[in-house]
PDB file of C-alpha atoms in Angstrom:
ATOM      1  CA  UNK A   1       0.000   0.000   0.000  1.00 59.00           C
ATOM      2  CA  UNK A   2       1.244   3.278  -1.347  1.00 54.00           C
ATOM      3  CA  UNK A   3       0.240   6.450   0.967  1.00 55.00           C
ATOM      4  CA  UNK A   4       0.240   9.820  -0.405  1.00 51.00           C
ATOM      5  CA  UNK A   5       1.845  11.903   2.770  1.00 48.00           C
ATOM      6  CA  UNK A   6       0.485  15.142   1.208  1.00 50.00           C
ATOM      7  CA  UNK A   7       2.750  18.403   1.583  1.00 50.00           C
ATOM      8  CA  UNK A   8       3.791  17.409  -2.334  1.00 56.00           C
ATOM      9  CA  UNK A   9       4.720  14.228  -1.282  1.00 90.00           C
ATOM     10  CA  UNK A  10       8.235  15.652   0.890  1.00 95.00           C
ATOM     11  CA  UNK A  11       7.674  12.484   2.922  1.00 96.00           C
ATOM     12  CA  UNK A  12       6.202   9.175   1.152  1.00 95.00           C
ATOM     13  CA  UNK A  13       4.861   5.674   2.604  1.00 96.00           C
ATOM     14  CA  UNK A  14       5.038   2.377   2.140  1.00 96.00           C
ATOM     15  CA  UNK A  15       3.165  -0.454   4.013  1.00 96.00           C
ATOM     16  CA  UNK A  16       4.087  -3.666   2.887  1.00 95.00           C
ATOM     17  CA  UNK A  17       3.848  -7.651   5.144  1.00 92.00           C
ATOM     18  CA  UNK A  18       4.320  -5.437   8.642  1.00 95.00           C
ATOM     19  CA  UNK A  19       6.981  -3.550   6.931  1.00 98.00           C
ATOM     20  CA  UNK A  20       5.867   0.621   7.230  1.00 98.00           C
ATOM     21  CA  UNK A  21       8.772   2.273   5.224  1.00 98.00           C
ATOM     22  CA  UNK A  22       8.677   6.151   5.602  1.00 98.00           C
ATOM     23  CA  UNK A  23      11.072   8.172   3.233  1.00 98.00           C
ATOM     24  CA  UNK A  24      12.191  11.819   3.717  1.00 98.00           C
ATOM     25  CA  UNK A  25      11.849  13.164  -0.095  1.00 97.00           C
ATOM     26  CA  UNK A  26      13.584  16.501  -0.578  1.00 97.00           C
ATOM     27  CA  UNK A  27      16.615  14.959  -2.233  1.00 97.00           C
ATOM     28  CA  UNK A  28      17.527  18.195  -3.978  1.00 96.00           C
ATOM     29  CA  UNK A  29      18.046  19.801  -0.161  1.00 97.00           C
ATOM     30  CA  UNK A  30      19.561  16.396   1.099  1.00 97.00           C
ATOM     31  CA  UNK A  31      15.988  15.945   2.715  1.00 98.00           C
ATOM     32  CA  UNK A  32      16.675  19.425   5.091  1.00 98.00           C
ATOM     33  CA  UNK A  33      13.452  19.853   7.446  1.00 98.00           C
ATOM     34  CA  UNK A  34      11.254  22.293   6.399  1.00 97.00           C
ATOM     35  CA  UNK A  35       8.013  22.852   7.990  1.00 96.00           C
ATOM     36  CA  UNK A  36       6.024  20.155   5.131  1.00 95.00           C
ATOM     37  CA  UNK A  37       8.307  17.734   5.605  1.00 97.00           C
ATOM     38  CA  UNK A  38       7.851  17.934   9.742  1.00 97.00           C
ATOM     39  CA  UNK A  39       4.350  18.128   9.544  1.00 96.00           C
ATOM     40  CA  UNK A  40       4.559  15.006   6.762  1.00 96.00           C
ATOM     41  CA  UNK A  41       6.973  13.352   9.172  1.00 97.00           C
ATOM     42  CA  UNK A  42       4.464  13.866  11.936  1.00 97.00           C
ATOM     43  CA  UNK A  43       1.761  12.863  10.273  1.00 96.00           C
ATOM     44  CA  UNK A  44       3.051   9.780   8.416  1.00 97.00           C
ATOM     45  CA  UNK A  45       4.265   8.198  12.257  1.00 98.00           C
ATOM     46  CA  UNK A  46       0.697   8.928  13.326  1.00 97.00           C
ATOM     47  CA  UNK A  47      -0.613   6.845   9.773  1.00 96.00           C
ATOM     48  CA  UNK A  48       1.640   3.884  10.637  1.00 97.00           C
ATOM     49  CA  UNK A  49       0.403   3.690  13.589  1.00 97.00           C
ATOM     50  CA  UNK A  50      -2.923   3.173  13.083  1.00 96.00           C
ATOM     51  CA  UNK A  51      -1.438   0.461  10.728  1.00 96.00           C
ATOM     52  CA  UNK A  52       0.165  -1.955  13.882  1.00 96.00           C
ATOM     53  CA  UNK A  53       3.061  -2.328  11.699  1.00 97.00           C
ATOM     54  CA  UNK A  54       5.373  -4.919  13.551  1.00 97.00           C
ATOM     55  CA  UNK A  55       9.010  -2.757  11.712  1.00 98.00           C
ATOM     56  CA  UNK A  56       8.751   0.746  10.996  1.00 98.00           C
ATOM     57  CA  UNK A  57      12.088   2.198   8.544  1.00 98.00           C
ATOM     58  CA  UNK A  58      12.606   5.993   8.408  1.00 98.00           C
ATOM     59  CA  UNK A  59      15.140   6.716   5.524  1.00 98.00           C
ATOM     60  CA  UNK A  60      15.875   9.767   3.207  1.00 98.00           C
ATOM     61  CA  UNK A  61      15.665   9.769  -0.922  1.00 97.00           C
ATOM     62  CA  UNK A  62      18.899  10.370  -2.991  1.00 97.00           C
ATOM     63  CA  UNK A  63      21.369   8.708  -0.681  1.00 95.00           C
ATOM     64  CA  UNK A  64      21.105  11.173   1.876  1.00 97.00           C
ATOM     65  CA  UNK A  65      19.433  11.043   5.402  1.00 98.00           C
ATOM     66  CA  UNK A  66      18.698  14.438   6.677  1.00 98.00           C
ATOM     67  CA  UNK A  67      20.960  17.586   6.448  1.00 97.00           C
ATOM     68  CA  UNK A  68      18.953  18.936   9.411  1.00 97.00           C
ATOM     69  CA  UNK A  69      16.832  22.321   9.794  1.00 96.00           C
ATOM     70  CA  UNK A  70      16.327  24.373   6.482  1.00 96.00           C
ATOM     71  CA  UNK A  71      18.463  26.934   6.938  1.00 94.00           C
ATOM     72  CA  UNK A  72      16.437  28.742   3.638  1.00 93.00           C
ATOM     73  CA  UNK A  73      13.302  28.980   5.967  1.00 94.00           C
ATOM     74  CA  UNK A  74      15.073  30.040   8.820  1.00 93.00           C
ATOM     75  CA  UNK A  75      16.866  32.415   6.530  1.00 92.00           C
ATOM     76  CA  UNK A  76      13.206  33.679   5.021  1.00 93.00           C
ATOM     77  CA  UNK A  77      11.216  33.947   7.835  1.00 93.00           C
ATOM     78  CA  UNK A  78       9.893  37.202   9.368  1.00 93.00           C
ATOM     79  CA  UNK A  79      10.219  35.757  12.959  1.00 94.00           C
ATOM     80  CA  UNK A  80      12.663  32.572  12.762  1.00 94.00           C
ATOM     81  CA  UNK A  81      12.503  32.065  16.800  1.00 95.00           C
ATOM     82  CA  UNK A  82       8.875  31.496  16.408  1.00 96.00           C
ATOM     83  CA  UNK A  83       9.545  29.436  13.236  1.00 96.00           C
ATOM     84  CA  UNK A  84      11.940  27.372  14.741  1.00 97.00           C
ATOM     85  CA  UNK A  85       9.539  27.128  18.202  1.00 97.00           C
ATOM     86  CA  UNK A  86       7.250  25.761  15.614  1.00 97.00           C
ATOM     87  CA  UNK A  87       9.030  23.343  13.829  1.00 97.00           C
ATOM     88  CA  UNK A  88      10.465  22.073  17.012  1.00 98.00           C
ATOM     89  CA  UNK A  89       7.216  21.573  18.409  1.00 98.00           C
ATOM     90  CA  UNK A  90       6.612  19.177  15.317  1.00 98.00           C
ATOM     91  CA  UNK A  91       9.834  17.438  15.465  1.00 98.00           C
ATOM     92  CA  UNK A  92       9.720  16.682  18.729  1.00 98.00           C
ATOM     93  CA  UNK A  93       6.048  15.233  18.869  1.00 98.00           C
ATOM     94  CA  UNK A  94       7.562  12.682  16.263  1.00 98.00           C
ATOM     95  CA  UNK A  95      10.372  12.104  18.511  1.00 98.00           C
ATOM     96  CA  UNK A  96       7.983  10.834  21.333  1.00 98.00           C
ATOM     97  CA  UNK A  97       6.020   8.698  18.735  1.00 98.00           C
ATOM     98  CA  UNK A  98       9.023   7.096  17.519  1.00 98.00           C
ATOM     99  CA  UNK A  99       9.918   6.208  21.395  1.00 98.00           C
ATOM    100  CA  UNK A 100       6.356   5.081  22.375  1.00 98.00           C
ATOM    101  CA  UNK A 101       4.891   3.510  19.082  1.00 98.00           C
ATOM    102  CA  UNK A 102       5.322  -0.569  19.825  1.00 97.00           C
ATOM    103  CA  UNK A 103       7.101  -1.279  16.642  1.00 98.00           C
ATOM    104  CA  UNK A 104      10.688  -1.872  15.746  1.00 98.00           C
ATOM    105  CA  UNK A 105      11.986   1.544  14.421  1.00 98.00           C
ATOM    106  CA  UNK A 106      14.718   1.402  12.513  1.00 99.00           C
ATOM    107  CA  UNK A 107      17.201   4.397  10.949  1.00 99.00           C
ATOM    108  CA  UNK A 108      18.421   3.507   7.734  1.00 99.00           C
ATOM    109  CA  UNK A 109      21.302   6.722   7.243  1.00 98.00           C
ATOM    110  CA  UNK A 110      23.047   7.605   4.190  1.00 98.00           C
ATOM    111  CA  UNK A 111      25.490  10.710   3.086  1.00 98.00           C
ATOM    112  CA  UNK A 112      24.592  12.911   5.867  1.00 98.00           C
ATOM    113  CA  UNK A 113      22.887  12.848   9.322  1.00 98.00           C
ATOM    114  CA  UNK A 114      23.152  16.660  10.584  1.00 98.00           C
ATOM    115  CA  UNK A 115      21.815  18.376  13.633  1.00 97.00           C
ATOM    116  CA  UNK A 116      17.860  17.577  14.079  1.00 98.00           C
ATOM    117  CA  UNK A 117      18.554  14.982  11.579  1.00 98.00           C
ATOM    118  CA  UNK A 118      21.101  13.381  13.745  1.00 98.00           C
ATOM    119  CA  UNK A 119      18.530  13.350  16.529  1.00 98.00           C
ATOM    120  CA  UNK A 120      16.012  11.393  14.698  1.00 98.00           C
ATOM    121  CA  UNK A 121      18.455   8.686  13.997  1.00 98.00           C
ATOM    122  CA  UNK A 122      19.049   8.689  17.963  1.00 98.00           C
ATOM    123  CA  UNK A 123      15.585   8.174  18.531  1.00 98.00           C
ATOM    124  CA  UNK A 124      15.281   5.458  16.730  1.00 98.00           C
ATOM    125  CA  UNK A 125      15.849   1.343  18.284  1.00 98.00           C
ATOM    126  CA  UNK A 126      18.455   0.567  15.537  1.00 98.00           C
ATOM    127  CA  UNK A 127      20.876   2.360  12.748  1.00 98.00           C
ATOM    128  CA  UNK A 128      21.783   0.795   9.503  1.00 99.00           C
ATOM    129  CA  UNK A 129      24.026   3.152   7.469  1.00 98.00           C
ATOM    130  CA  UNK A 130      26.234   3.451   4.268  1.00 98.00           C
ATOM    131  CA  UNK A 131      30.121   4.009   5.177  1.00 98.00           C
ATOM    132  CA  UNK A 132      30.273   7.322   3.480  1.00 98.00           C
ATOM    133  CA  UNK A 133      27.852   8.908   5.785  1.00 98.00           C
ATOM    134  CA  UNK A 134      29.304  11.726   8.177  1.00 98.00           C
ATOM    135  CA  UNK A 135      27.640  12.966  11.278  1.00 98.00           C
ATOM    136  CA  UNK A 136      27.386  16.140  12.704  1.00 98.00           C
ATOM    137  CA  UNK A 137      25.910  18.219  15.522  1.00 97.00           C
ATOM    138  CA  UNK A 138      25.675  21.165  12.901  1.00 94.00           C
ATOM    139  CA  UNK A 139      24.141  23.467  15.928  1.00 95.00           C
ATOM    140  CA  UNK A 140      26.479  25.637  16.837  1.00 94.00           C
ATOM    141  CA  UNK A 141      28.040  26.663  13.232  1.00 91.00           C
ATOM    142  CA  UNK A 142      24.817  28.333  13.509  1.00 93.00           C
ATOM    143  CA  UNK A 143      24.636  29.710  17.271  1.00 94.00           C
ATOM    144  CA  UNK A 144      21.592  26.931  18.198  1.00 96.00           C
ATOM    145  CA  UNK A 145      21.987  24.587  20.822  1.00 98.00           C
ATOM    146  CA  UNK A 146      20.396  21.085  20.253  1.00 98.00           C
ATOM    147  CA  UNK A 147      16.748  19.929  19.613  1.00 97.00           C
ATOM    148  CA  UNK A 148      15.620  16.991  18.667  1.00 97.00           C
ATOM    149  CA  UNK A 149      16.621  14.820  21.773  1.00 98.00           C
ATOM    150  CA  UNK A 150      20.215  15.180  20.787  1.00 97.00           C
ATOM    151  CA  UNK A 151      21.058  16.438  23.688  1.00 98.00           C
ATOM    152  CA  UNK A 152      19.627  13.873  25.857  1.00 97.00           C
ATOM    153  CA  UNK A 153      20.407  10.853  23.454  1.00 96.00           C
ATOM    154  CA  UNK A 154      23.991  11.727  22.573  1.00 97.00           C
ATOM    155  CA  UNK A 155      25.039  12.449  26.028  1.00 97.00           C
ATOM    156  CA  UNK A 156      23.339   9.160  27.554  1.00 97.00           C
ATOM    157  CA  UNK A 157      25.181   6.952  24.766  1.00 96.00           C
ATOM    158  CA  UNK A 158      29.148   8.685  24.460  1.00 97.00           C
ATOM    159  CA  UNK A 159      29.577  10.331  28.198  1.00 97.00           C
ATOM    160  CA  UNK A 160      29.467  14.194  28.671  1.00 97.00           C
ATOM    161  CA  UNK A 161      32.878  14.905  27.593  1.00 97.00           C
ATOM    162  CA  UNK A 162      32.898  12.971  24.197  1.00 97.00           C
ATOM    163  CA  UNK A 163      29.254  15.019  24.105  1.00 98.00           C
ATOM    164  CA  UNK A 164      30.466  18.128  24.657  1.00 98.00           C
ATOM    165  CA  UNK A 165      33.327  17.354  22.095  1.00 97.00           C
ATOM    166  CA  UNK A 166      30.772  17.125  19.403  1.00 97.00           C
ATOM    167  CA  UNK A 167      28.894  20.044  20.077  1.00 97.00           C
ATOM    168  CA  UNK A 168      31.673  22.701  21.369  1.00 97.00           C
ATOM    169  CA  UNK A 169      33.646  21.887  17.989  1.00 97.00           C
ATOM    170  CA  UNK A 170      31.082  20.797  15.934  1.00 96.00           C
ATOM    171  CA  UNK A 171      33.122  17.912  14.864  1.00 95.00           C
ATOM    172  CA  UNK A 172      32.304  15.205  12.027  1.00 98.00           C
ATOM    173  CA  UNK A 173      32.173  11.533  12.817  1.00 98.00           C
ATOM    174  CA  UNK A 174      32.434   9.267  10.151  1.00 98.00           C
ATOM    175  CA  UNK A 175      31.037   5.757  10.609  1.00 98.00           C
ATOM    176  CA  UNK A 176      33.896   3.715  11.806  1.00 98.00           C
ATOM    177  CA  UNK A 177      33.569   6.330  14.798  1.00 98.00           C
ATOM    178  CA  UNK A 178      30.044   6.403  15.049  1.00 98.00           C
ATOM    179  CA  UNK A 179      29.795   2.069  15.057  1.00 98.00           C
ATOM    180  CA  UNK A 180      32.837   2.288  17.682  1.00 97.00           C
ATOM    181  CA  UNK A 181      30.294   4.966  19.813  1.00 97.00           C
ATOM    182  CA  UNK A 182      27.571   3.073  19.858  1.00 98.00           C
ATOM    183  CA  UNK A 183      25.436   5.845  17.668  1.00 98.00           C
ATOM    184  CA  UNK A 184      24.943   2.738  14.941  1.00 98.00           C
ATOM    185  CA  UNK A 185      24.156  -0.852  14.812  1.00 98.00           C
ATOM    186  CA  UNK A 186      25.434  -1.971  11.389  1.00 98.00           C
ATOM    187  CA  UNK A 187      27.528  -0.275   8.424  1.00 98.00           C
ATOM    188  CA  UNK A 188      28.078  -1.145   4.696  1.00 98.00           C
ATOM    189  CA  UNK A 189      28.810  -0.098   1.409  1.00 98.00           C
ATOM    190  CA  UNK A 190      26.025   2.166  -0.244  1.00 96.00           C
ATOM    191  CA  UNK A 191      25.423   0.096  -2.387  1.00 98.00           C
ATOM    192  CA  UNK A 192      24.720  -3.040  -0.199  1.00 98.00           C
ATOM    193  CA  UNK A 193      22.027  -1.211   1.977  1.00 98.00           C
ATOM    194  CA  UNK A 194      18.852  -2.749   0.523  1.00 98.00           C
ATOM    195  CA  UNK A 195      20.463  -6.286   0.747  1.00 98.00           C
ATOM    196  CA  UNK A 196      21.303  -5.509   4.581  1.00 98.00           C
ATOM    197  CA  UNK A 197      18.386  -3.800   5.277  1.00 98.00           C
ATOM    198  CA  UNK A 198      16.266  -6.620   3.982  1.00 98.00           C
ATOM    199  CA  UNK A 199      18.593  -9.012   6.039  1.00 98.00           C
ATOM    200  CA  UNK A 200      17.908  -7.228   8.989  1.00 98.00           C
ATOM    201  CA  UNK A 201      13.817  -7.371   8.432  1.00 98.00           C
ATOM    202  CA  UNK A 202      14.097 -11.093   7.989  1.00 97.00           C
ATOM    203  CA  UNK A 203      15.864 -11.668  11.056  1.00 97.00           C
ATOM    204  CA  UNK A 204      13.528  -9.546  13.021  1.00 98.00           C
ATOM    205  CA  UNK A 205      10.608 -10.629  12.033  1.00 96.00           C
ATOM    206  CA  UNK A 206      11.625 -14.286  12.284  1.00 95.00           C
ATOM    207  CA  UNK A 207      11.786 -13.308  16.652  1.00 94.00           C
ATOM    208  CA  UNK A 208       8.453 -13.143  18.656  1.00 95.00           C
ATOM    209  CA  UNK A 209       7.247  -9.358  18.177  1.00 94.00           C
ATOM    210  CA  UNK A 210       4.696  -9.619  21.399  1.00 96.00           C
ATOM    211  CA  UNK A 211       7.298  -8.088  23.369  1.00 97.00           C
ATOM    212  CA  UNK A 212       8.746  -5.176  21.159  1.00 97.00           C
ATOM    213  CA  UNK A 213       5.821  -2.632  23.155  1.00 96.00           C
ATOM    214  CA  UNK A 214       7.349  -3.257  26.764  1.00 97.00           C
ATOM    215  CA  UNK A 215      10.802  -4.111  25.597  1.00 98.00           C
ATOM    216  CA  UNK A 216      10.737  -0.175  24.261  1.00 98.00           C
ATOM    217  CA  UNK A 217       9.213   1.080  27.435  1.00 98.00           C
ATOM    218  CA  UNK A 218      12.179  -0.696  29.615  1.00 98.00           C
ATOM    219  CA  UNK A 219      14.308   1.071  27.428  1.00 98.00           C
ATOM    220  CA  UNK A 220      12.635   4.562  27.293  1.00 98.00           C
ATOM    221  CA  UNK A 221      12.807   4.211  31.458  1.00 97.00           C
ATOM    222  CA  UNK A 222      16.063   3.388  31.277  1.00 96.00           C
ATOM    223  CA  UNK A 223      17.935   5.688  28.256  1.00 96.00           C
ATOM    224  CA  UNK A 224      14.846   7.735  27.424  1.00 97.00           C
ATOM    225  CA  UNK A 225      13.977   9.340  31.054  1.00 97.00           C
ATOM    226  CA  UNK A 226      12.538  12.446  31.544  1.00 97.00           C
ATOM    227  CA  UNK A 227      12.383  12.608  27.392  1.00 98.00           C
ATOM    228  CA  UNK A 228       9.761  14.857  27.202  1.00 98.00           C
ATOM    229  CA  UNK A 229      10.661  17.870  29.631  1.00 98.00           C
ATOM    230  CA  UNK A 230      13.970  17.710  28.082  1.00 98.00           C
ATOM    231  CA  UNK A 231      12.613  18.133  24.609  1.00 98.00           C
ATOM    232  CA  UNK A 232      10.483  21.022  26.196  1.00 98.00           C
ATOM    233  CA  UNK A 233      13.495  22.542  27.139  1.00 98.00           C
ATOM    234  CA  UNK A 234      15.552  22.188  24.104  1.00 98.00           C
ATOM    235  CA  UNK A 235      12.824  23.691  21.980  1.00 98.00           C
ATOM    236  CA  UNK A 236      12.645  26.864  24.639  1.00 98.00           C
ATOM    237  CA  UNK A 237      16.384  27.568  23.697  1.00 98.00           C
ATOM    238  CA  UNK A 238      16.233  27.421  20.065  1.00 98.00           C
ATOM    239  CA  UNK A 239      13.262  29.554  19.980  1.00 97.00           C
ATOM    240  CA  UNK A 240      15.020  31.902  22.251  1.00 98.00           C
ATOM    241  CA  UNK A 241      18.277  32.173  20.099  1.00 97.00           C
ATOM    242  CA  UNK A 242      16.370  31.836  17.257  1.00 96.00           C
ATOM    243  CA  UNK A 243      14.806  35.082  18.391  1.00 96.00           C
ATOM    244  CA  UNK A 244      17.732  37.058  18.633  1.00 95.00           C
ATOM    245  CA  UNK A 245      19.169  39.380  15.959  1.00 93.00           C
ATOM    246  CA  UNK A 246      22.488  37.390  15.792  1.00 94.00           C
ATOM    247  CA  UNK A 247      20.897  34.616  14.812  1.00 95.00           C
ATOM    248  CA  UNK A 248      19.402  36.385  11.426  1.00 92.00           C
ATOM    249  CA  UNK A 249      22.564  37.694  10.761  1.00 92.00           C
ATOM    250  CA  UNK A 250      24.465  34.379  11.267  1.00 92.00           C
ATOM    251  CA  UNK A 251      21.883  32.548   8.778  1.00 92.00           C
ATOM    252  CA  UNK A 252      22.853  35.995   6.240  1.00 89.00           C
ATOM    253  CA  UNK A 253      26.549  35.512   6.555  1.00 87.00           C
ATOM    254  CA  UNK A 254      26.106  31.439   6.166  1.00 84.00           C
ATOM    255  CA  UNK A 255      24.734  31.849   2.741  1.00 86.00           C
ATOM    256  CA  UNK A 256      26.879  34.770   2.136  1.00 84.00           C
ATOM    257  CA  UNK A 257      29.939  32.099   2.424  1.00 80.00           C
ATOM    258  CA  UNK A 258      27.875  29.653   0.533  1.00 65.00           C
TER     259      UNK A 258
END
């Protein structure tokens, strides 16, 4: 079954034998969140819900995964603190469906996993990616501080100092890193993802799934604690910088370079 997600189809679906395959589809911006594909996001977690789908995969078109906030709408808006407030609120309610839905969620991350993009890999229970995928925090090349959950997941998983490594420097991390961290599950070539990622179904699916809903909730009491007034607070402090003339003239001087 073939969903249209709306929003000119900047997220589409795919339900298929307990399989609910949801694909970021900006390829052009290296699937960058802008408010449609959020609000797509959003509402294509809420459809797959409704579907009991026993594996859900969240994956971006054109061999990337998500270059994080759109910088262009950020750049464009009259009042980007209450566009980012926005667009945080959005994230962040898919954040805390990809936690609490009682299906397998899986990340499958290729090219580029940046900032809010980053965070939605985190949030999911496992990471396949392609070895010429780099990670970033992205946030503070642009004066932001983390949203997302990446600054509850990240620390939880690497320790505070590797954390604040990340962040302070905004440093890349390339996959042998990233697998060595703990911030993936499995890495291969790019062009062995399908074959991997089918490999991975199988083997799922061939375990009891009765167990997958409370499994998750053991594991959102034990890494996942106190998820949701932490993503309340990150979203406070991007709209606040966000808010603040700097920030504008930051996002100016960003595409001035560019």
């Amino acid at each position: 079954n073939h969903f249209n997600g709306g929003f000119m189809d900047v997220v589409t679906e795919l339900f298929d034998t307990g399989v609910y395959t949801i694909t970021l589809n900006r390829p052009d911006k290296k699937n960058a969140m802008d408010s449609a594909l959020l609000q797509g996001l959003n509402d294509a977690l809420k459809r797959a819900d409704t579907k009991s789908p026993q594996i859900i995969v969240i994956r971006g078109s054109g061999r990337a995964f998500c270059s994080g906030g759109d910088l262009i709408e950020f750049n464009e808006s009259p009042d980007p603190g209450k566009q980012i407030d926005g667009m945080a609120e959005c994230l962040h309610q898919s954040i805390m469906l990809i936690r609490n839905i009682g299906a397998i969620v899986i990340a499958v991350v290729e090219g580029v996993a940046v900032g809010a993009g980053l965070g939605l890999s985190l949030a999911c229970d496992l990471t396949l990616a392609s070895k010429n995928t780099i990670m970033n925090l992205g946030y503070r090349r642009i004066g932001l501080t983390p949203d997302g959950g990446g600054s509850i997941s990240l620390p939880r998983l690497i320790g505070a100092k590797r954390f604040n490594e990340l962040y302070l420097f905004s440093a890349n991390v390339n996959m042998s890193e990233a697998l060595m961290l703990g911030l993936v599950n499995f890495v291969c070539d790019e062009n062995e993802i399908e074959v991997k990622l089918a490999e991975i179904v199988k083997n799922l699916l061939s375990l009891p799934m009765e167990t997958i809903s409370r499994f998750k909730n053991l594991v959102n009491n034990s890494m996942f604690s106190g998820l949701e007034g932490h993503l309340d607070m990150e979203r406070q402090y991007v709209k606040e910088l966000g808010a603040q003339p700097l920030f504008k003239e930051r996002i100016a001087s960003f595409f001035k370079r560019k």
